[in-house]
Tab-separated table of C-alpha atoms in Angstrom:
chain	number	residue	atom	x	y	z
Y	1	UNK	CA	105.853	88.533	111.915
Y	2	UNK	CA	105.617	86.033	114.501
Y	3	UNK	CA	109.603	85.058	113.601
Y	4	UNK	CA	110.735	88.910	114.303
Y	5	UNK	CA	108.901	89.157	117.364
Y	6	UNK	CA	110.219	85.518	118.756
Y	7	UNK	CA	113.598	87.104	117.742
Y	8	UNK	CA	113.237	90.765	119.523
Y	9	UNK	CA	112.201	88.974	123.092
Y	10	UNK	CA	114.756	86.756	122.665
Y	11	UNK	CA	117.232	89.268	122.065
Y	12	UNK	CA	116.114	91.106	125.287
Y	13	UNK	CA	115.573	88.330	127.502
Y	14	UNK	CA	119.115	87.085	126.637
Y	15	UNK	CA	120.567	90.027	127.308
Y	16	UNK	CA	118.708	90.863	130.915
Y	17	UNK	CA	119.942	87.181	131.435
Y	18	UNK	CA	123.379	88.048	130.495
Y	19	UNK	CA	123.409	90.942	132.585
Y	20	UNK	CA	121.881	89.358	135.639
Y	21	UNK	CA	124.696	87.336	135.252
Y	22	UNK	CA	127.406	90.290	136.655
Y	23	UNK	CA	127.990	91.553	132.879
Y	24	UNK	CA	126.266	94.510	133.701
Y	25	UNK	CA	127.618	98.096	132.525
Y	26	UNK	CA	127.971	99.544	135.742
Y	27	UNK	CA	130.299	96.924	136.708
Y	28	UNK	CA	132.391	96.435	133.214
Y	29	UNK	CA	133.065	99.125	130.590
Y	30	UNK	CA	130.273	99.346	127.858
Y	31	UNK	CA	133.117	98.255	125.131
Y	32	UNK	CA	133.462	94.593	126.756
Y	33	UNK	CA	130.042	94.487	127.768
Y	34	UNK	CA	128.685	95.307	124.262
Y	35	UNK	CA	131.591	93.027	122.654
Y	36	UNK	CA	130.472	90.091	125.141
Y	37	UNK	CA	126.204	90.699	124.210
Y	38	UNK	CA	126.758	91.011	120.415
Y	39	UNK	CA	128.596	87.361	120.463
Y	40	UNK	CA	126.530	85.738	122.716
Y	41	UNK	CA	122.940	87.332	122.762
Y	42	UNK	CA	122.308	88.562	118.658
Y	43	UNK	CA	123.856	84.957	117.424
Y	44	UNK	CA	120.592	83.052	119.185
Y	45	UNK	CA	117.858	86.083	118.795
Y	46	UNK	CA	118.873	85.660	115.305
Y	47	UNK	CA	119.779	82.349	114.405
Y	48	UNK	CA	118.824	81.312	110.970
Y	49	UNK	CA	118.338	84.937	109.816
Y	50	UNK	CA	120.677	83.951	106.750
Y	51	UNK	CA	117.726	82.071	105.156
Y	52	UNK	CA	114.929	84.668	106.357
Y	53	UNK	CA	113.975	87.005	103.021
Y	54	UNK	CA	113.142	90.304	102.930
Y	55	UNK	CA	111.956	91.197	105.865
Y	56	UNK	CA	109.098	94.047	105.844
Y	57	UNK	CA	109.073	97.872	107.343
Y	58	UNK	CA	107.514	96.464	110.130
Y	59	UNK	CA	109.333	93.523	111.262
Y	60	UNK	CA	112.651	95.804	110.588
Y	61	UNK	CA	111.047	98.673	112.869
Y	62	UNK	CA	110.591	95.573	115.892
Y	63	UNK	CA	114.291	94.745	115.048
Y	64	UNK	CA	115.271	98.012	115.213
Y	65	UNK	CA	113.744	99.015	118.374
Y	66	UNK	CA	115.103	96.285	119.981
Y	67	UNK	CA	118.894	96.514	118.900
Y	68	UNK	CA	118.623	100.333	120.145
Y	69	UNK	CA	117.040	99.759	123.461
Y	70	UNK	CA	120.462	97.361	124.395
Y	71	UNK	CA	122.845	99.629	122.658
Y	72	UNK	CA	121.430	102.615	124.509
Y	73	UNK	CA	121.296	100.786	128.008
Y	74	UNK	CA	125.016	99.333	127.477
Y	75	UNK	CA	125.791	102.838	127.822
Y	76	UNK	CA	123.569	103.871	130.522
Y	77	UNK	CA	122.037	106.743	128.068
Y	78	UNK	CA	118.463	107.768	128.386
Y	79	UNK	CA	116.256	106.069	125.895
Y	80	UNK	CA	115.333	109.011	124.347
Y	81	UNK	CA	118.778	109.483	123.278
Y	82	UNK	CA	118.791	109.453	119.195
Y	83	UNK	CA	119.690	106.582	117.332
Y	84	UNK	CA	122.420	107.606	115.533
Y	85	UNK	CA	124.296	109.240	118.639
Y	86	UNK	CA	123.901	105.881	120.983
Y	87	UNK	CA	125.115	103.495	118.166
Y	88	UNK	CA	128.086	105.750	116.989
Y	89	UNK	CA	129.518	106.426	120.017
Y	90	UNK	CA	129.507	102.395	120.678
Y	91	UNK	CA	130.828	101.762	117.225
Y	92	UNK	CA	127.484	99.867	116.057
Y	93	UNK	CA	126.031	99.875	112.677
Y	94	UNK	CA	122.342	99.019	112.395
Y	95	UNK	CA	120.791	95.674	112.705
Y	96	UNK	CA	119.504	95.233	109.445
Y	97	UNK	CA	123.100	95.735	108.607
Y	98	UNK	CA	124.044	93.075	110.766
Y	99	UNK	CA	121.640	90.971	108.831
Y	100	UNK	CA	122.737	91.484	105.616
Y	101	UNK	CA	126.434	91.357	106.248
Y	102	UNK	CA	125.395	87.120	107.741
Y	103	UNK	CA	123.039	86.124	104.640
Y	104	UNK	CA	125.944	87.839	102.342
Y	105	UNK	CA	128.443	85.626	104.293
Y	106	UNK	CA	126.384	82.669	103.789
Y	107	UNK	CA	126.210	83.192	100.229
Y	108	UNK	CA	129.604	83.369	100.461
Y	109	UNK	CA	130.150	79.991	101.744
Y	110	UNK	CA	127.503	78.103	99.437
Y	111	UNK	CA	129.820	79.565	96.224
Y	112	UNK	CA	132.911	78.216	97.431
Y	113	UNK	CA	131.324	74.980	97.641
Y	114	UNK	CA	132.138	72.190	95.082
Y	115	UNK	CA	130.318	72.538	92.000
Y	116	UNK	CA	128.604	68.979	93.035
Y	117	UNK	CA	127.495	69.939	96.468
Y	118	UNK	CA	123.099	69.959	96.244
Y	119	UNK	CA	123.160	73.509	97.814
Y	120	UNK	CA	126.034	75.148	95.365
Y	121	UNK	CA	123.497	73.614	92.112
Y	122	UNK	CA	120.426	75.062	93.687
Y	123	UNK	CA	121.521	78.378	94.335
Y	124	UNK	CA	122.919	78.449	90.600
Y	125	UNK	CA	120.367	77.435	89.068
Y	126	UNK	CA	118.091	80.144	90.983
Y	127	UNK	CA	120.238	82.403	90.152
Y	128	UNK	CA	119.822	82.217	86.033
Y	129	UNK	CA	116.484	81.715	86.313
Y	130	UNK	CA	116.568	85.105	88.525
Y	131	UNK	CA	118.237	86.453	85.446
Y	132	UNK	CA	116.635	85.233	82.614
Y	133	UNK	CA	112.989	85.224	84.078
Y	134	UNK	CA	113.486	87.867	86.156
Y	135	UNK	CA	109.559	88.809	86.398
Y	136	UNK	CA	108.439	85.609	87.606
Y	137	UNK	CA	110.206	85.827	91.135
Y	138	UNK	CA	109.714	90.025	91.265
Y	139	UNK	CA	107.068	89.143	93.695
Y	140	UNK	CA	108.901	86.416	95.557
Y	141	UNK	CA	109.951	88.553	99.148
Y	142	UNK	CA	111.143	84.880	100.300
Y	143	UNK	CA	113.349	83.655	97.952
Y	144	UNK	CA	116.838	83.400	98.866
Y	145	UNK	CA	119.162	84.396	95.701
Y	146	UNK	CA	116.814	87.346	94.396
Y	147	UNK	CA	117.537	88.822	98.446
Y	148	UNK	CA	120.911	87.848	98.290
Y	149	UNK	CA	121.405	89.455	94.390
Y	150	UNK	CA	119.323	92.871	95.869
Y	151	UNK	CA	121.837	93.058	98.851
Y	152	UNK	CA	124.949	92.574	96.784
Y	153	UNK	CA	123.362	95.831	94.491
Y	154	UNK	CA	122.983	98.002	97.540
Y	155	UNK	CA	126.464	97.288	98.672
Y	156	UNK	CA	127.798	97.878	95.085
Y	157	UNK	CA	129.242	93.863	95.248
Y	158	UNK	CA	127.045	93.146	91.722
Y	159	UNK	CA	130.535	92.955	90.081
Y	160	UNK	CA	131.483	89.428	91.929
Y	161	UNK	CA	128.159	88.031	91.151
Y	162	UNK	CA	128.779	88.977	87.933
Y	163	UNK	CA	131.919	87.311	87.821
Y	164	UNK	CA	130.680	84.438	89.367
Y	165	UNK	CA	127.708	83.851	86.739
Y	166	UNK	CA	130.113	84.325	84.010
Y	167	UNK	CA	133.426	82.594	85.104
Y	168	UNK	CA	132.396	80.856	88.518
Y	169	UNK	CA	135.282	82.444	90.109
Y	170	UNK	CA	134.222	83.524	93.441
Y	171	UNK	CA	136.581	85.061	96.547
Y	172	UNK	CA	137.721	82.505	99.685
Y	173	UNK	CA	135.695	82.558	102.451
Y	174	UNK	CA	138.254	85.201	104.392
Y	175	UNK	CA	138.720	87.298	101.433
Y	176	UNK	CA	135.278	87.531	101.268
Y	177	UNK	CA	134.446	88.394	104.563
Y	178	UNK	CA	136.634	91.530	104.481
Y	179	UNK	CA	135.086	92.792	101.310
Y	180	UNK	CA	131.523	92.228	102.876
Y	181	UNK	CA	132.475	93.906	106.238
Y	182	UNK	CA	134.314	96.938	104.395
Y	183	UNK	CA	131.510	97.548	102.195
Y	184	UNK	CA	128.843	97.529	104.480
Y	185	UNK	CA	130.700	99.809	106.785
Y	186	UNK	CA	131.538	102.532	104.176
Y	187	UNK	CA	127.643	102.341	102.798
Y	188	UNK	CA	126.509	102.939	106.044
Y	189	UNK	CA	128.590	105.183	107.313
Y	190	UNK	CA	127.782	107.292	104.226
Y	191	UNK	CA	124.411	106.716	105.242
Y	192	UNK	CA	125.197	108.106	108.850
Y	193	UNK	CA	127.018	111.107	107.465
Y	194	UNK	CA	124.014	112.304	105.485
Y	195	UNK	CA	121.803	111.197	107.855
Y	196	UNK	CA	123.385	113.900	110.679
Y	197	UNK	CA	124.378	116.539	108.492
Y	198	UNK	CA	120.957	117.320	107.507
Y	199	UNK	CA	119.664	117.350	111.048
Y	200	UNK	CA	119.926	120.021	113.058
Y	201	UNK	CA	119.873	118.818	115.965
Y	202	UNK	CA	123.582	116.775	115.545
Y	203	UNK	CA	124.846	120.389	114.543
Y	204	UNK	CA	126.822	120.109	117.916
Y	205	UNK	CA	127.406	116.228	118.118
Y	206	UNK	CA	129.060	116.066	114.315
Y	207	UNK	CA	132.242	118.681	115.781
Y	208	UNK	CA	132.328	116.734	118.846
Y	209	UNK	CA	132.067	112.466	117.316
Y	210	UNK	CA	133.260	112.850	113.857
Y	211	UNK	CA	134.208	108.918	113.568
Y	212	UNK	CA	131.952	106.087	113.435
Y	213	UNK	CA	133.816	104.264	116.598
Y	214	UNK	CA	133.557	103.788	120.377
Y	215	UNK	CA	134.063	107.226	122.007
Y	216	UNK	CA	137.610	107.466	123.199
Y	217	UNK	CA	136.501	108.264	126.560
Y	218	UNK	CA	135.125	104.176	126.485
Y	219	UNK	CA	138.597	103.289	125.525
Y	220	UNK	CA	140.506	105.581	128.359
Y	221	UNK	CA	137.623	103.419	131.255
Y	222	UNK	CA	139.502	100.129	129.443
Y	223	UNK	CA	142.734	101.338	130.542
Y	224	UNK	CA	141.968	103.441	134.013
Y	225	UNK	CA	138.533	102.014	135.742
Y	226	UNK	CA	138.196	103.992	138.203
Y	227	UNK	CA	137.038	106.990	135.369
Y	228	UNK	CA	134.510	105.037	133.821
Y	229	UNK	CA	131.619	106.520	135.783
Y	230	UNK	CA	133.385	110.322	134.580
Y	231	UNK	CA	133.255	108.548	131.017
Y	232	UNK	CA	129.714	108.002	131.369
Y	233	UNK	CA	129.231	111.729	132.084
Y	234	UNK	CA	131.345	112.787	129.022
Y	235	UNK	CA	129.356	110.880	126.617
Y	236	UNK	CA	125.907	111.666	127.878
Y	237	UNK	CA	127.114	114.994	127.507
Y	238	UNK	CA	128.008	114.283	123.907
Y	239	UNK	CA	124.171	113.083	123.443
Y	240	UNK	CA	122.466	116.390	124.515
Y	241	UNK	CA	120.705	118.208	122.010
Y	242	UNK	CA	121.725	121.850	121.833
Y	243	UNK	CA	119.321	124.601	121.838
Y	244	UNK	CA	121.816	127.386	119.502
Y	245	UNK	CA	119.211	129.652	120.220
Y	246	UNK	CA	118.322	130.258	123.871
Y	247	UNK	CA	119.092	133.021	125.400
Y	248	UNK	CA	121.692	134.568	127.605
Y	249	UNK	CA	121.729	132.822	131.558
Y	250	UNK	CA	123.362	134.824	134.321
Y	251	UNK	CA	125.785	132.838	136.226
Y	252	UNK	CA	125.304	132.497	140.094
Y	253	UNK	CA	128.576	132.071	140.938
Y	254	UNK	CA	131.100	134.637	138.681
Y	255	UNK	CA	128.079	137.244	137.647
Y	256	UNK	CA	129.231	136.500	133.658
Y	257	UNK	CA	126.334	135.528	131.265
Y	258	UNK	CA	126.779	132.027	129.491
Y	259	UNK	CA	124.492	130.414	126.997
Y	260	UNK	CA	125.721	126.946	127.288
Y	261	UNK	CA	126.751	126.150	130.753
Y	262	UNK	CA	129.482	123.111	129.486
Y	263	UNK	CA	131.678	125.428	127.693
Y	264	UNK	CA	130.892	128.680	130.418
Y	265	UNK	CA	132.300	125.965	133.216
Y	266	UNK	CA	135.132	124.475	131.018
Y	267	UNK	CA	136.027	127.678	129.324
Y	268	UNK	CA	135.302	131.000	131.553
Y	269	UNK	CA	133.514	130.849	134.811
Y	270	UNK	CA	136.397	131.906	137.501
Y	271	UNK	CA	134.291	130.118	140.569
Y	272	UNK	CA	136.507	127.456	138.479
Y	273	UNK	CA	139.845	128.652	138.086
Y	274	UNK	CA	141.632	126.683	140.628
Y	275	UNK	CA	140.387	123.301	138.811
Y	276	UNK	CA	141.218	125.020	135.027
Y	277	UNK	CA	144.890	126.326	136.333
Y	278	UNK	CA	145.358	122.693	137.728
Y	279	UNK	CA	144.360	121.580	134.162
Y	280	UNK	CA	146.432	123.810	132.311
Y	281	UNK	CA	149.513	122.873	134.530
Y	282	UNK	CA	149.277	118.797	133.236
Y	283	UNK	CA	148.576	120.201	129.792
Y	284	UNK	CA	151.809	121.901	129.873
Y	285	UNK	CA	153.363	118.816	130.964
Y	286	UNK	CA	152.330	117.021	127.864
Y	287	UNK	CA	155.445	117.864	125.120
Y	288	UNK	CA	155.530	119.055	123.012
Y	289	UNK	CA	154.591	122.894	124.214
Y	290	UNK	CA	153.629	123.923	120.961
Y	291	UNK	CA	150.270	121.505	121.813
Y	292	UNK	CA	149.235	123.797	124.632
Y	293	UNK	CA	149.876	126.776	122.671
Y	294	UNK	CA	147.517	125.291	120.600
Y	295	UNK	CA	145.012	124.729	122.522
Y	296	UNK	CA	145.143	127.942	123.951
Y	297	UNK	CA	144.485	129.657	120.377
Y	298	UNK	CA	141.703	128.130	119.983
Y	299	UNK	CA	138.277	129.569	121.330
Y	300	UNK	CA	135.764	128.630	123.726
Y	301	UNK	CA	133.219	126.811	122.042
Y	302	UNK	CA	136.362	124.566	120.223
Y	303	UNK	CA	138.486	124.269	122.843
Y	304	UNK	CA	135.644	122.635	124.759
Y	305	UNK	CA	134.390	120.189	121.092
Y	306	UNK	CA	137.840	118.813	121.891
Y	307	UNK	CA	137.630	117.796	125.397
Y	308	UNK	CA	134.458	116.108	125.050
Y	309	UNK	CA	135.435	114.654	122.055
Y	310	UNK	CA	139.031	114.000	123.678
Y	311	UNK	CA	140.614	113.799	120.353
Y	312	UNK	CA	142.940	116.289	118.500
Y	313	UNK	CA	143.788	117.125	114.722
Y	314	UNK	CA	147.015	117.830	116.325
Y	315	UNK	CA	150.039	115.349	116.123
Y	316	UNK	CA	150.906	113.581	118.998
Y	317	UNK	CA	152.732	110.373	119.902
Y	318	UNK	CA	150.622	107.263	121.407
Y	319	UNK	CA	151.762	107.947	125.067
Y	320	UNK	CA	151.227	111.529	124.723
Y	321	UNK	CA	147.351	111.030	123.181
Y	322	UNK	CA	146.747	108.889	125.890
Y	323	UNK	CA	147.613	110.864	128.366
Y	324	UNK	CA	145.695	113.676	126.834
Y	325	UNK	CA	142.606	111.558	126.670
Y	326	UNK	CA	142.565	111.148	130.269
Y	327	UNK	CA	143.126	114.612	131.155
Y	328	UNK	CA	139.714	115.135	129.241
Y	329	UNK	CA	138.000	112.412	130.882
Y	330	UNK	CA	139.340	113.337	134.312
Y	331	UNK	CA	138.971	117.689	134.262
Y	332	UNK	CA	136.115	117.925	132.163
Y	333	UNK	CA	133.715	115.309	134.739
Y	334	UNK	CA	135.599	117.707	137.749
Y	335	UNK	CA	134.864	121.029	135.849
Y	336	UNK	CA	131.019	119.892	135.121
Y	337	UNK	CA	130.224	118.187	138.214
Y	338	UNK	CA	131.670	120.725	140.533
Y	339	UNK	CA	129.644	123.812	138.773
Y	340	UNK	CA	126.418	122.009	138.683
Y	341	UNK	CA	126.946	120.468	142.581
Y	342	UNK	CA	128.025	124.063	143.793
């Protein structure tokens, strides 16, 4: 216990340090920001986590509480955003995932040792005995192989441990690293999937975020700056839990009823037609037409899923998805702002 707490103020006070510093996410996009904290900050709050065991409910909750708490304020999102919004729209998996995928790696690297090296014999040796007297060590949380061989089950990788026992053919150390990051990925991002489909409240967020990767507004602050503060809006937008079932709000400024005021001010209030014809006229500039036509058959509640999502099922060339991207960013932070501010 003592170890997982030393490691969750470390973690924090390294990255408060780090942003003290001027790596701070008003001042650099959350992408490089989170990029710069998870190689600098998680390597020393976690050092020597290959060797650690299984760690308890507990100590994983501490973890846990911690790793959200910097992913959510990389992003400048309330922290009482959920979980599994905050880390998807960064691209983040979990920490215990993070874990797993370094004492995997390290078991990587002691099997590729030579078959004399001290640490290659041990972890053999542990690992038969694992086998063949597998109830003696059922009880053992600390032991190295039997949470290494339980990791490699839960990521479906039993097969090269298999192969290893039997043959002592193991993958390089690069080969292996791909097959530990894809496999951790896919498990969790099966994980993810189930874990917002049966929630209601990501009924919204799963049309808007469908991929586990940094929101494409993030990647359109990388190229243009000056938006990131309207990319900060979109996403917190993308966070806030719908209510499907409230009822009917008269609008102040058109006289039309609305029941969600994002897709009323993007969609059909007319205080905000100047702004939408503005945006329709850059659509339209964005070939080919068939893409506006498009968008145009689509209804309200869609046609605004897109723009805060600021991707589209519909085929377009680099340049031209770019460009679309920032359209979103740019007219959907105007249309917002300007019928909230009026």
């Amino acid at each position: 216990m003592d170890r997982t707490l030393k490691a969750c103020r470390t973690l924090r006070a390294t990255t408060a340090s780090v942003i003290r510093s001027g790596i701070h996410p008003a001042v650099l996009n959350p992408i490089v920001c989170a990029k710069i904290i998870r190689q600098v900050c998680y390597p020393k709050a976690l050092y020597g986590c290959e060797i650690w065991g299984k760690l308890s409910k507990t100590e994983t909750l501490m973890l846990e509480r911690t790793h959200h708490y910097v992913c959510k304020f990389i992003q400048g999102l309330p922290r009482r955003t959920r979980t599994d919004m905050c880390l998807s729209l960064i691209g983040w998996l979990n920490l215990d995932s993070f874990i797993n995928e370094r004492k995997l790696l390290f078991f990587g690297r002691i099997c590729n040792l030579p078959q004399r090296a001290i640490s290659f014999r041990i972890l053999v040796r542990k690992l038969f005995e694992l086998k063949y007297f597998n109830q003696e060590y059922t009880n053992c949380a600390s032991d190295f192989s039997k949470d290494c061989v339980d990791i490699l089950y839960k990521y479906h990788l039993s097969d090269y441990l298999t192969k290893f026992m039997d043959s002592g053919n193991f993958p390089s150390q690069r080969i292996w690293k791909r097959i530990v990051h894809r496999s951790i990925f896919e498990y969790e991002l099966n994980e993810w999937q189930q874990r917002i489909n049966i929630d209601s409240d990501f009924n919204i967020f799963k049309k808007i975020h469908k991929v586990f990767q940094p929101h494409p507004a993030w990647t359109v602050a990388l190229d243009f700056p000056y938006l990131r503060k309207q990319a900060n809006y979109i996403v917190s937008l993308c966070c806030l839990v719908h209510n499907t079932n409230s009822d009917s709000i008269l609008c102040d400024k058109c006289g039309k009823l609305f029941t969600d005021p994002c897709i009323h001010a993007i969609s059909s209030c007319d205080y905000l037609s100047d702004i939408r014809d503005e945006f329709w006229c850059e659509l339209l500039c964005l070939n080919p037409i068939t893409f506006s036509a498009f968008l145009g058959s689509l209804n309200d509640e869609d046609f605004c899923y897109i723009l805060l999502s600021c991707e589209t099922e519909f085929e377009l060339d680099c340049e031209q998805k770019k460009r679309f991207q920032f359209l979103c960013v740019k007219y959907v932070y105007r249309f917002c702002k300007t019928f909230s501010h009026s």
